[in-house]
Tab-separated table of C-alpha atoms and ligand atoms in Angstrom:
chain	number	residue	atom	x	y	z
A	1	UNK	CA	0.000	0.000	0.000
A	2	UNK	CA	1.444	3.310	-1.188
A	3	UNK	CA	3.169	5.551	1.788
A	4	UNK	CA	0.377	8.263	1.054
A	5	UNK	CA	-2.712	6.076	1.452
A	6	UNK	CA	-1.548	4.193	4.598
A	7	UNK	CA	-1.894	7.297	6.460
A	8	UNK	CA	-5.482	7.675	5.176
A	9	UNK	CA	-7.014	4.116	5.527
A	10	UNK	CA	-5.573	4.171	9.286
A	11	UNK	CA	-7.283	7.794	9.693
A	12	UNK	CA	-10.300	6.455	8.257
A	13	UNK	CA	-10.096	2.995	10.616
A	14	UNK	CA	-9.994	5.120	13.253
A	15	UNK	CA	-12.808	7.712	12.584
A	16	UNK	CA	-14.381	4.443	11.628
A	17	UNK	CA	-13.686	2.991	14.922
A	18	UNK	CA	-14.565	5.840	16.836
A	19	UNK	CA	-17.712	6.751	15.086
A	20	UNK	CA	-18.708	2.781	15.682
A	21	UNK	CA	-17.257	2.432	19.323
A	22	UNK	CA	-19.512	5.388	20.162
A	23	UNK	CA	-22.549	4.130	17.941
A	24	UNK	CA	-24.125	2.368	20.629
A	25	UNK	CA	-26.627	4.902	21.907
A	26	UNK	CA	-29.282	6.973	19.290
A	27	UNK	CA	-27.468	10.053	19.106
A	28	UNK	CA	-24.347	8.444	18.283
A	29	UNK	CA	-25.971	6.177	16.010
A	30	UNK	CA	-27.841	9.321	14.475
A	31	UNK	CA	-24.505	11.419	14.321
A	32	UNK	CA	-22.640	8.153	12.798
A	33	UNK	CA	-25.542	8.137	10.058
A	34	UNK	CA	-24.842	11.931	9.144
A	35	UNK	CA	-21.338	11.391	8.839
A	36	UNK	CA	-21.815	8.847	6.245
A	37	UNK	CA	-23.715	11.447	4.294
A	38	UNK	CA	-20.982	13.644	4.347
A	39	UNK	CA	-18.458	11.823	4.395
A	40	UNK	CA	-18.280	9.619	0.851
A	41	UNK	CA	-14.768	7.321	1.648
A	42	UNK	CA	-16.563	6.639	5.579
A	43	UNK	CA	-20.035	5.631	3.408
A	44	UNK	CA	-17.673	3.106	1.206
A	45	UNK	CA	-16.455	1.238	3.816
A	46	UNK	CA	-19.591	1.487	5.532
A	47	UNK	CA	-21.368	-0.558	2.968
A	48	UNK	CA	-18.450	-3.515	2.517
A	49	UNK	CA	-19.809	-4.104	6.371
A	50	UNK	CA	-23.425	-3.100	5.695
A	51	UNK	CA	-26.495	-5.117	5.378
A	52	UNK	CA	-28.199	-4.340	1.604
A	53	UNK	CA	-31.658	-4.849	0.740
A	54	UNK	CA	-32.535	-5.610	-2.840
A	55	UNK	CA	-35.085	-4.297	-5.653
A	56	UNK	CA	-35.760	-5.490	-8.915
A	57	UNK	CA	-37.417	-2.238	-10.796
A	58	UNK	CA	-38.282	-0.844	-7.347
A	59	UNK	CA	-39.950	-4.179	-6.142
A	60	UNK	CA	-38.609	-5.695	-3.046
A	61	UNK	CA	-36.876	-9.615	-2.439
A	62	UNK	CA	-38.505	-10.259	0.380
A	63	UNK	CA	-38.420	-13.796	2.142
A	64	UNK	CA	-41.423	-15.842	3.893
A	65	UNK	CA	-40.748	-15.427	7.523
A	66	UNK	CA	-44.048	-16.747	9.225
A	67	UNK	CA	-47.095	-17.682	7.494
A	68	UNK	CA	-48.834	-15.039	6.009
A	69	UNK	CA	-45.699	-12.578	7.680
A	70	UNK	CA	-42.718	-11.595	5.052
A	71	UNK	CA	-39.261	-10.092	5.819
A	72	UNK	CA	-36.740	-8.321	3.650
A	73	UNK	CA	-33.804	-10.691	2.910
A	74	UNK	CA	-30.856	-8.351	4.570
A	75	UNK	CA	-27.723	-9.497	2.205
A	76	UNK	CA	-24.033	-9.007	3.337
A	77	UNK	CA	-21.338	-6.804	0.607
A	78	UNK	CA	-20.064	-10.139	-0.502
A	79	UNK	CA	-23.354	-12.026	-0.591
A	80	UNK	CA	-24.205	-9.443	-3.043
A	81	UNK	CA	-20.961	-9.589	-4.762
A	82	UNK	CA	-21.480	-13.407	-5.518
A	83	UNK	CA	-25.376	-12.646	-6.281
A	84	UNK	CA	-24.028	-10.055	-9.099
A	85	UNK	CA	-21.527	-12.286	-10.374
A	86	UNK	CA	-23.473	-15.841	-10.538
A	87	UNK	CA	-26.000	-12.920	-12.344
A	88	UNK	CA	-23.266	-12.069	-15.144
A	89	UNK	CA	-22.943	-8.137	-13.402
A	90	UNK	CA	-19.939	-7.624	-12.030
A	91	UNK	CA	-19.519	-5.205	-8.559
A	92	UNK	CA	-19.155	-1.924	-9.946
A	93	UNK	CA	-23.162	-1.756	-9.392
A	94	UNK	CA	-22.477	-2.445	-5.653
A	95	UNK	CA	-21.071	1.164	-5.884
A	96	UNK	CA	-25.172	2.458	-6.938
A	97	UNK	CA	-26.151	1.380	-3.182
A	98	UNK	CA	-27.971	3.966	-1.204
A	99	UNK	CA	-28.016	4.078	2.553
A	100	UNK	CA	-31.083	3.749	4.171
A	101	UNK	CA	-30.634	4.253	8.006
A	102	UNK	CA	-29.019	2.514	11.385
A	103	UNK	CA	-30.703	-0.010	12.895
A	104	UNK	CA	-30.830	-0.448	16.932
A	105	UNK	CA	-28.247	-3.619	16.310
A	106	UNK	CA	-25.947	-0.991	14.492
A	107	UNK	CA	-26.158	-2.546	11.373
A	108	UNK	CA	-25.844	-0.157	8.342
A	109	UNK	CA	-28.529	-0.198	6.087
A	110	UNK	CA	-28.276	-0.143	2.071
A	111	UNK	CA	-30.611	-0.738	-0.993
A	112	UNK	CA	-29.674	-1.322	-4.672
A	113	UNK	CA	-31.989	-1.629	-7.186
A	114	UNK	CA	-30.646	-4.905	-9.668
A	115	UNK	CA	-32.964	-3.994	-12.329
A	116	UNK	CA	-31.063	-4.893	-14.812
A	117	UNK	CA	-30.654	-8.268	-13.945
A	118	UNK	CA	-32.892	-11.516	-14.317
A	119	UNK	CA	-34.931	-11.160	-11.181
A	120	UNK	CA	-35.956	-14.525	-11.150
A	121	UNK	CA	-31.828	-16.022	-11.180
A	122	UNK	CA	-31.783	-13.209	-8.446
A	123	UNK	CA	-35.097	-14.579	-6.105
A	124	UNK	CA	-33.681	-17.900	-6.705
A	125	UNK	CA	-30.112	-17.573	-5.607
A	126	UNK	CA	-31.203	-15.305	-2.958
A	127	UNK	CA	-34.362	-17.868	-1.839
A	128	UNK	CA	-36.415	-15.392	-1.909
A	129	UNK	CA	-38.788	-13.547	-3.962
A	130	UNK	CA	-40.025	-9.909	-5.189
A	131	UNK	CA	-42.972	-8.956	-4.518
A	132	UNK	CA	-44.935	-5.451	-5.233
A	133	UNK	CA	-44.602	-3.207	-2.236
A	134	UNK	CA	-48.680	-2.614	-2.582
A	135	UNK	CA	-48.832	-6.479	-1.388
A	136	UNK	CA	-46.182	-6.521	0.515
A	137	UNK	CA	-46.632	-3.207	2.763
A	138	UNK	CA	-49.085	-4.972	4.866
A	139	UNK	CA	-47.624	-8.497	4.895
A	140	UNK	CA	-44.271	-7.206	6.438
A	141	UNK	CA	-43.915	-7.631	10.294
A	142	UNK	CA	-44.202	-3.973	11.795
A	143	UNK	CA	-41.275	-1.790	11.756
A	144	UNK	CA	-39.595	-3.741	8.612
A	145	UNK	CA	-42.701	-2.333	6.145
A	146	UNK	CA	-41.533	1.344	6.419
A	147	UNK	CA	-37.763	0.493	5.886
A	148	UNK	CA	-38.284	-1.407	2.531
A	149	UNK	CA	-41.316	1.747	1.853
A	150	UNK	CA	-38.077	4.102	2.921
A	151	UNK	CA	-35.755	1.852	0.419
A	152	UNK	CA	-38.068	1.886	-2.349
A	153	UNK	CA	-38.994	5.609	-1.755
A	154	UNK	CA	-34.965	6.697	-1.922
A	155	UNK	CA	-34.441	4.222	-5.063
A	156	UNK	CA	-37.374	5.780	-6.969
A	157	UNK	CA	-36.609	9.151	-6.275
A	158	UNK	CA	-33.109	8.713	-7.767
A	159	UNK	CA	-34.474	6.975	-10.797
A	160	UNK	CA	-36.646	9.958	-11.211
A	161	UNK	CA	-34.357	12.680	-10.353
A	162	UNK	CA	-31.280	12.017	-12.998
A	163	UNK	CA	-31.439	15.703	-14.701
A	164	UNK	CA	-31.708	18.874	-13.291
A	165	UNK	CA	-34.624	20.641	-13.553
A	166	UNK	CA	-33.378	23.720	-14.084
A	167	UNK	CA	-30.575	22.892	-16.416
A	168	UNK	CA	-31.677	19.547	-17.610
A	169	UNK	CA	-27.881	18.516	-17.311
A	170	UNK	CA	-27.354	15.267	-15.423
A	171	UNK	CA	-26.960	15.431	-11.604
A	172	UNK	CA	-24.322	13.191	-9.575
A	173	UNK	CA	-25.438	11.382	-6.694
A	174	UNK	CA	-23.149	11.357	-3.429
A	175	UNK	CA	-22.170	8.098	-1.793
A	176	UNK	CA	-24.825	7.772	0.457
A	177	UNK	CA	-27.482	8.841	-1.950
A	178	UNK	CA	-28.771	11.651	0.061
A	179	UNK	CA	-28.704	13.871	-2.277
A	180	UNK	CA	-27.989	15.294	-6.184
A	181	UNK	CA	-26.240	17.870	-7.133
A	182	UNK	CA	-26.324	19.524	-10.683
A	183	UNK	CA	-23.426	18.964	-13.105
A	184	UNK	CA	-23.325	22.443	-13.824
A	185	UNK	CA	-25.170	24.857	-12.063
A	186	UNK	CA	-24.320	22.834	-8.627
A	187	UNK	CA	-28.187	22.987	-7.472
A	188	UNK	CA	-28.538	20.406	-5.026
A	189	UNK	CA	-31.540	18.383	-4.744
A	190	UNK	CA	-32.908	16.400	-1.557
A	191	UNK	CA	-35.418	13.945	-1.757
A	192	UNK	CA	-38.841	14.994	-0.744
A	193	UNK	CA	-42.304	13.610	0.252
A	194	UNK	CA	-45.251	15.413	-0.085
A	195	UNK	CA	-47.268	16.490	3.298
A	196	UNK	CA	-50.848	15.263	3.848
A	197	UNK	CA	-52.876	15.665	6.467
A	198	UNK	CA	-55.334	13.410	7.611
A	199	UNK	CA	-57.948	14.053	10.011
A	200	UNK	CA	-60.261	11.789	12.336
A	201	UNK	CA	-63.267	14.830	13.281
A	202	UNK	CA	-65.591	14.162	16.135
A	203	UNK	CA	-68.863	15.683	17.268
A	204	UNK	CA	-68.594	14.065	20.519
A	205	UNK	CA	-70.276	10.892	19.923
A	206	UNK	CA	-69.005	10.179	16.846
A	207	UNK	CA	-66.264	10.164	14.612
A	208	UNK	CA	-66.875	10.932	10.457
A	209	UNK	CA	-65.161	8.550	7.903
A	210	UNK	CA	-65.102	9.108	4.225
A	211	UNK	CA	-64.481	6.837	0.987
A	212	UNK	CA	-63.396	7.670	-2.546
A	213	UNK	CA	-64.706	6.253	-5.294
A	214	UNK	CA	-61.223	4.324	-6.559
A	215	UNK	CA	-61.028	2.878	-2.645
A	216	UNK	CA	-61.746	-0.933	-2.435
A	217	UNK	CA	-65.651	-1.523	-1.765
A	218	UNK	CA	-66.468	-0.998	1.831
A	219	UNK	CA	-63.096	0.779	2.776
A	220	UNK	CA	-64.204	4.135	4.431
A	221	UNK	CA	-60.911	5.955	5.833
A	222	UNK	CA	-59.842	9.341	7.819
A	223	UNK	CA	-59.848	12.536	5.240
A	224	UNK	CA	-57.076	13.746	4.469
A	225	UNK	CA	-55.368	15.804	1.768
A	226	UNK	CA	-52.609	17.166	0.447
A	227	UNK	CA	-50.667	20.252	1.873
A	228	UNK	CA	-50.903	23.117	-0.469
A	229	UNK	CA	-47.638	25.572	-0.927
A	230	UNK	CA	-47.632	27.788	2.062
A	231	UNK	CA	-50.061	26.192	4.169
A	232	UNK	CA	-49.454	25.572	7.636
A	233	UNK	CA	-50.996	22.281	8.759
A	234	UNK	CA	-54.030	23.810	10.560
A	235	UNK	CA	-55.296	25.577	7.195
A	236	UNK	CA	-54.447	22.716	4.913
A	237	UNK	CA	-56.679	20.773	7.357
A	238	UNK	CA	-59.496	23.438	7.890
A	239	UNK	CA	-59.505	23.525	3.491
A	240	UNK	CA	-59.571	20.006	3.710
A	241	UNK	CA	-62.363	19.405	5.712
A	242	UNK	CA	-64.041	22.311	4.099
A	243	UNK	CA	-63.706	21.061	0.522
A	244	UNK	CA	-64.470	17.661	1.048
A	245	UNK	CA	-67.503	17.702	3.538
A	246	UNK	CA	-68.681	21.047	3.988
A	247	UNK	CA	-67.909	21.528	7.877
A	248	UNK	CA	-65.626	24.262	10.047
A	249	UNK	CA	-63.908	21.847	12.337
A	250	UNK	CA	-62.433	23.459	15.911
A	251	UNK	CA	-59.641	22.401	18.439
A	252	UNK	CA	-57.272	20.630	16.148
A	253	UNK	CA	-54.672	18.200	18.364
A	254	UNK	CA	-51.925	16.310	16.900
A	255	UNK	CA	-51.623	12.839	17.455
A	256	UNK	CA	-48.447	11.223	14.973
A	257	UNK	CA	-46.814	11.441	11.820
A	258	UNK	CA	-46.180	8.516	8.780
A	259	UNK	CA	-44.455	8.136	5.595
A	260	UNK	CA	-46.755	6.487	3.148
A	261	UNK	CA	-45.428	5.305	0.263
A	262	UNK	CA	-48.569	4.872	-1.723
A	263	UNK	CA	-48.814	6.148	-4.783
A	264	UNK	CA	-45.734	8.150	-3.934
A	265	UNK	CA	-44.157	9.113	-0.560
A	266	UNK	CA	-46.777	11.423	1.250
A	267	UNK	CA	-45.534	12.366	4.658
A	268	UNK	CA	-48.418	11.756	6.496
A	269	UNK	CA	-49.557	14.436	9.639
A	270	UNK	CA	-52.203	12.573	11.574
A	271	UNK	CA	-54.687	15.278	13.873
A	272	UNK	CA	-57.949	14.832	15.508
A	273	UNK	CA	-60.395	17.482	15.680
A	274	UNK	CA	-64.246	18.376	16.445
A	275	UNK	CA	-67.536	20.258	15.095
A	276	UNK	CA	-70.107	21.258	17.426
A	277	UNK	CA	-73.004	18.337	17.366
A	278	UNK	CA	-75.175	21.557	16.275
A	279	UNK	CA	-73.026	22.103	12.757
A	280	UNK	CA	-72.404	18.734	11.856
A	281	UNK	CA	-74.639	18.460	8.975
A	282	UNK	CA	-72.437	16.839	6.141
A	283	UNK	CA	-72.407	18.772	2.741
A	284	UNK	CA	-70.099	15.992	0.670
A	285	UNK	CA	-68.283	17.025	-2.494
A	286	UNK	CA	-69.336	13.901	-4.850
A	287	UNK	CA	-66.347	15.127	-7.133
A	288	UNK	CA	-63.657	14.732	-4.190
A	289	UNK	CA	-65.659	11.843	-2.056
A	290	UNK	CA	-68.134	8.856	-3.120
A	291	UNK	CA	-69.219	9.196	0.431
A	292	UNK	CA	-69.085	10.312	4.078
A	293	UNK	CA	-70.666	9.393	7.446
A	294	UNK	CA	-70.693	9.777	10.917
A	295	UNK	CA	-69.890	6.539	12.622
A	296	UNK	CA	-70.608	5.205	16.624
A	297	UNK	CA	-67.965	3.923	18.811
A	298	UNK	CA	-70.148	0.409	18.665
A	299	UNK	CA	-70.294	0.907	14.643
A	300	UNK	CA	-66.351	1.383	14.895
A	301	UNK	CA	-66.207	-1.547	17.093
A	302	UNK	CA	-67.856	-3.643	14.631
A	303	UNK	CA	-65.909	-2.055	11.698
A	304	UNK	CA	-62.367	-3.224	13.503
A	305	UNK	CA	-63.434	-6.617	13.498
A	306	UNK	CA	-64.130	-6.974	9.762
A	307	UNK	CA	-60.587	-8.270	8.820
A	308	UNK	CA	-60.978	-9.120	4.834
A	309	UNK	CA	-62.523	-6.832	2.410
A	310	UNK	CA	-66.106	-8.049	1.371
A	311	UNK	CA	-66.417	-10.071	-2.033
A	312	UNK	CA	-67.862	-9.217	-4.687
A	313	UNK	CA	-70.920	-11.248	-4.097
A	314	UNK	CA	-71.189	-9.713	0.000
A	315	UNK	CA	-72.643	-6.621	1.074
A	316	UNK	CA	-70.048	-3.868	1.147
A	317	UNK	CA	-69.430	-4.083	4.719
A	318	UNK	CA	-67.712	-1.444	6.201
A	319	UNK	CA	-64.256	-1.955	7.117
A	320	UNK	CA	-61.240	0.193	7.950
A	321	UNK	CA	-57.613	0.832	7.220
A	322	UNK	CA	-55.046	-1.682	9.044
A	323	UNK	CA	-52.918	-1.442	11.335
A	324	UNK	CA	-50.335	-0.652	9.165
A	325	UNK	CA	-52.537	3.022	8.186
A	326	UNK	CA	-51.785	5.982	10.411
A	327	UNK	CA	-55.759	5.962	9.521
A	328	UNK	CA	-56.014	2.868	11.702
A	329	UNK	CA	-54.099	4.719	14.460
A	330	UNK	CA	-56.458	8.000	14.689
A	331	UNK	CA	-59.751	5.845	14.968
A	332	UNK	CA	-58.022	3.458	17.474
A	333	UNK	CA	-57.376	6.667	19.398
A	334	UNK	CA	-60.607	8.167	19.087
A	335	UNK	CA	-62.578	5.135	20.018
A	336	UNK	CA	-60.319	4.504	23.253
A	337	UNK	CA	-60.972	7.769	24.166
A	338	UNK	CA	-64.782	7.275	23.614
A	339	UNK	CA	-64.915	4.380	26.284
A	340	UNK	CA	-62.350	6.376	29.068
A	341	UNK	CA	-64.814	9.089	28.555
A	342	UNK	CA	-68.044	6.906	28.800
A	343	UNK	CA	-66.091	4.569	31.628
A	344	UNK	CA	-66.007	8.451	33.360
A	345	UNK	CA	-69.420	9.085	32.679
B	1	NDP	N1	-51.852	6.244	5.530
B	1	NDP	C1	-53.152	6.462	5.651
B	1	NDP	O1	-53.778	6.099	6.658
B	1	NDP	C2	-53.895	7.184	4.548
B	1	NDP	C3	-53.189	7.730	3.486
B	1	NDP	N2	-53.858	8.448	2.514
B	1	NDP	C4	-53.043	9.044	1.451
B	1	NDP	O2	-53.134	10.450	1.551
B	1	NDP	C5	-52.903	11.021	0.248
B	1	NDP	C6	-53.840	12.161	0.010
B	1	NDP	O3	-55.164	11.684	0.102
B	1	NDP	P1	-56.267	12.249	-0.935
B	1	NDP	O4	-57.561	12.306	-0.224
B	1	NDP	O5	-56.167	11.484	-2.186
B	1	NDP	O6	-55.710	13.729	-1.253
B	1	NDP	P2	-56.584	14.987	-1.721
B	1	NDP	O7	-57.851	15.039	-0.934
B	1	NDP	O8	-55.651	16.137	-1.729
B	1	NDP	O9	-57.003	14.634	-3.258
B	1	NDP	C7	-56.083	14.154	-4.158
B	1	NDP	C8	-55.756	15.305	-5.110
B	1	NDP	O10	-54.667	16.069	-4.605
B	1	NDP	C9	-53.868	16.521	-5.726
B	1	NDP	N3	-52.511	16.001	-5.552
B	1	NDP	C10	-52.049	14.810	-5.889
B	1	NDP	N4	-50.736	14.714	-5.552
B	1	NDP	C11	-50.414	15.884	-4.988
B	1	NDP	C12	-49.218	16.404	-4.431
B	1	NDP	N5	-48.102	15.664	-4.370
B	1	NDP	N6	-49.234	17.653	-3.931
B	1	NDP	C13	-50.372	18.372	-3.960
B	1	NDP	N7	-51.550	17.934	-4.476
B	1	NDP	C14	-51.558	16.711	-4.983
B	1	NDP	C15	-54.503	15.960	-6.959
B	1	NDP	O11	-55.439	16.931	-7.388
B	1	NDP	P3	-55.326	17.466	-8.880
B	1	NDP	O12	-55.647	16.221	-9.680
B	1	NDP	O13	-56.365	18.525	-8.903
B	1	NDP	O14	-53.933	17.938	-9.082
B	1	NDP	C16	-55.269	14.789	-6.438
B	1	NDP	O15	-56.395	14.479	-7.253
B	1	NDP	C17	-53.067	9.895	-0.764
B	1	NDP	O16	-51.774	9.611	-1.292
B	1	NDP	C18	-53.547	8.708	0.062
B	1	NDP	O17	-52.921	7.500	-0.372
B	1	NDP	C19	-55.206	8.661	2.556
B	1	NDP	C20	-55.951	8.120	3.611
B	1	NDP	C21	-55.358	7.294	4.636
B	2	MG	MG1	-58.839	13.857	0.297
């Protein structure tokens, strides 16, 4: 090794070292992700002791775990290596892996998309197979469906995002993949999601659910809708409400946030709020929602229980977002806090 790199690998080792002794708590493990970002030689060797998560055209190799449960097959550097090579690629793709995040073990996370390979040599070698995120979001055990919907969300928004807009010269990627930056004019792009709000509205004693016409039959869901430029989340959710069912809603409260990746990545901004019982009159928008209705805690009750859609040949029965749907999580909330409040009563 020349005289002038030894210096650097052992520099690197040790920020390495550091960096990973200390990456045992969040922050570290937060600061150690941000370093990678910035730091394209620390990202390298990052990924030759990473874990990588593979796509074939931005579907995910996912492996059956339990029945009816799926898990993203985590490959090593050199299981990929072998993957490529048995595939006829060699390595240099290896180099298009973007990080994805930390896990609590401290394992570096990466995603390549091989879509120029024969996914089904790929699923075989790797025993596993792709399947469309759609499916797969709610068939993946709880925290591992918004990793791959991160994955797929950073892999599409670097197949999308090749050219500057403003130049419409190519853009070069960083080592990490967190961002672009313009050949020429060196405008540097981030990837985004797009902020919705969603919105579980109450009267008191009950809690209003609406369904668009493209939802599955029987699916009624929180409303929600995307943030318009300049909006804070209070107005986009006051327009929201407005447009789609006619009503002024009142005391707005947070309750949690979610990336969803469907049909691209919406950042989510979950809220409860209220009408007065005395202007809760529904005037529905038929062009923005098939329907809407007021629903009792017992009617939610019921709804929660329906676990399969209804077939074709069934009465639409209503059912409800799963668990995996921040939607899920706001009528959860709102239906525990109908029975504290009755159990108060
Ligand atoms: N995770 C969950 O629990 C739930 C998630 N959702 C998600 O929330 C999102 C928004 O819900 P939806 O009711 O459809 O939204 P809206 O009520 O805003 O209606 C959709 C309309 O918003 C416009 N639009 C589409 N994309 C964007 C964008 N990126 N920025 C600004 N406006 C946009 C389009 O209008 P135009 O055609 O006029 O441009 C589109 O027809 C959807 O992606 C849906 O999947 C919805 C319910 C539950
Ligand atoms: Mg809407």
């Amino acid at each position: 090794m020349s005289a002038l790199l030894r210096p650097l690998r052992s520099l690197l080792f040790a920020e390495h070292h550091s960096l990973t002794r200390f990456c045992s708590s969040f922050v570290s493990r937060m600061r150690y992700i941000n370093r990678l970002k910035e730091n394209d030689a620390a990202c390298v060797s990052a990924l030759q002791s990473g874990s990588i998560l593979l796509f074939h055209r931005l579907i995910p190799l996912l492996q059956c775990s339990d029945p009816g449960t799926f898990r993203p097959i985590a490959l090593s550097y050199s299981e990929v290596q072998s993957v490529l090579q048995r595939a006829g690629a060699d390595g240099s793709l290896l180099k298009e892996s973007v990080l994805i995040g930390c896990s609590e073990q401290n394992q570096v996370q990466f995603c390549l998309d091989v879509g120029e390979l024969d996914p089904a040599a790929v699923a075989e070698e790797c025993k596993g197979t792709f399947m469309e995120l759609r499916k797969a979001f709610f068939l993946l055990a709880g925290a591992e469906a918004p990793l791959v919907a991160k994955a797929q969300a950073l892999l599409r928004w670097h197949q999308i995002n090749k050219f500057c807009g403003a130049t419409g010269q190519l853009t070069q990627r960083n080592q990490a993949g967190s961002h672009r930056v313009c050949s020429s004019n060196s405008n540097v792009y981030y990837p985004k999601m797009s902020p919705v709000v969603i919105v579980l509205v109450s009267d008191g004693k009950r809690c209003l659910l609406g369904r668009q016409s493209s939802f599955p039959r029987g699916l009624y869901s929180a409303l929600a809708g995307f943030c318009d430029m300049g909006e804070t989340l209070e107005e986009a959710l006051r327009r929201e409400v407005a447009e789609e069912v006619g009503l002024e809603v009142q005391n707005i409260i947070y309750s949690s946030s979610q990336h969803w990746p469907f049909p691209h990545s919406s950042f989510m901004l979950a809220c409860h709020a209220t009408v007065s019982p005395a202007h809760s009159q529904l005037d529905i928008d038929h062009l923005e929602l098939e329907d809407a209705r007021w629903f009792t805690e017992e009617e939610i009750t019921c709804a929660l229980q329906v676990k399969a859609p209804p077939r074709r040949d069934q009465a639409p029965t209503v059912w409800l977002p799963p668990k995996h749907a921040v939607a899920h999580r706001l009528i959860t909330e709102w239906r525990d806090q109908q029975r504290r409040s009755e159990g108060s009563d």
